[in-house]
XYZ file of C-alpha atoms in Angstrom:
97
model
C 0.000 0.000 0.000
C 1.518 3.436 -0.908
C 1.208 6.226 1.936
C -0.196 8.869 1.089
C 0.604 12.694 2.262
C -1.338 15.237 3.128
C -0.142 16.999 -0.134
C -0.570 14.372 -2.379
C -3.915 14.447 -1.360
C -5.038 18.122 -1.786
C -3.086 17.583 -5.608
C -5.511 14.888 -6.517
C -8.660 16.838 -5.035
C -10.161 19.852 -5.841
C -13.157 21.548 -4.165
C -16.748 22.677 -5.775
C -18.170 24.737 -4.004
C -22.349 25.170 -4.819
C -24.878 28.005 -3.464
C -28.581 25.687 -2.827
C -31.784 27.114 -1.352
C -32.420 25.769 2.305
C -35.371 23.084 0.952
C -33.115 21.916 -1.762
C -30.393 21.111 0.472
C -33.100 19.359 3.409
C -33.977 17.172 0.265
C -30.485 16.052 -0.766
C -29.644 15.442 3.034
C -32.742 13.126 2.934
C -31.896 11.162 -0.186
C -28.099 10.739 1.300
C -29.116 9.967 4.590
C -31.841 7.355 2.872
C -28.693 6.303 0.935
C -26.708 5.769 4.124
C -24.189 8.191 2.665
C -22.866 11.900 4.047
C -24.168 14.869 1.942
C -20.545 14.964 -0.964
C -20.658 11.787 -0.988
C -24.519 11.303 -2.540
C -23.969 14.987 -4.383
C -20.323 13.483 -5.936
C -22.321 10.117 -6.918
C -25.208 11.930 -8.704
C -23.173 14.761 -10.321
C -20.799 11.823 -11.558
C -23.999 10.076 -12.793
C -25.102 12.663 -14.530
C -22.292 13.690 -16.618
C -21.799 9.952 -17.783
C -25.283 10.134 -18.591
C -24.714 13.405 -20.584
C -21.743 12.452 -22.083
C -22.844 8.543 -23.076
C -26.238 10.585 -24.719
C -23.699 12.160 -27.498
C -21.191 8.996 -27.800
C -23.032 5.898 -27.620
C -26.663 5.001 -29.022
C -28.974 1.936 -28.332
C -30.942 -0.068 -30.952
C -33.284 -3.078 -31.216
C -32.251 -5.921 -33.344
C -34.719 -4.448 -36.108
C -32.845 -1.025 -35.934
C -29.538 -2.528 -36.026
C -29.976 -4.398 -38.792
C -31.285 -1.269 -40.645
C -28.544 1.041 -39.378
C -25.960 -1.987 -40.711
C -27.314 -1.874 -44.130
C -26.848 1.990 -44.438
C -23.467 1.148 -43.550
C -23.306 -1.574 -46.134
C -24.533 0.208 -49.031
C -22.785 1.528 -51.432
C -22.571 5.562 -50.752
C -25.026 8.328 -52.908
C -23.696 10.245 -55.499
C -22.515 12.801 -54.368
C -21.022 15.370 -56.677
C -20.365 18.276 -55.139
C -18.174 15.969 -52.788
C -16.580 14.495 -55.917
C -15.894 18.132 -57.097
C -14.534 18.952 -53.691
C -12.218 16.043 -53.319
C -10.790 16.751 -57.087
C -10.227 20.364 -56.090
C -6.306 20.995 -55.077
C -6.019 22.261 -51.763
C -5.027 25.942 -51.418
C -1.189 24.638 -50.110
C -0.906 22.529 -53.317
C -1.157 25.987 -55.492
């Protein structure tokens, strides 16, 4: 087990510090107490929580087998015309002037 200072501690934290109205902190000192934990504790689960949630919402997606199979086929296909892509693509880029 590696000991661990006083200083390496305070390096690997940092403090938040919020402003809540009276009845919203009661409540989340109800839920955490329900929860058996202590008030940063519950508030450090649920903000974690939440920005996995926020950030898994714009990286990841779920689908049935029906979707999948649909979404695998897109991939699959062969691509549209396209030809202002094409155009693009054949155009030299302004560093190859």
């Amino acid at each position: 087990m590696v000991a661990v200072t006083p200083n390496d501690d305070a390096q690997r934290r940092s403090l938040i510090n919020l402003r809540v109205t009276p009845r919203d902190r009661e409540l989340i000192d109800r839920a955490a107490a329900t929860l058996g934990k202590n008030r940063s504790e519950f508030m450090m689960e649920a903000s974690r929580q939440a920005a996995e949630d926020a950030l898994m919402d714009r990286t990841a997606f779920r689908l049935d087998a029906e979707q999948f199979s649909a979404f695998m086929a897109q991939l699959d296909a062969p691509p549209a015309s396209n030809e202002r892509l094409r155009k693009l693509l054949a155009t030299p880029a302004p560093w190859d002037k």
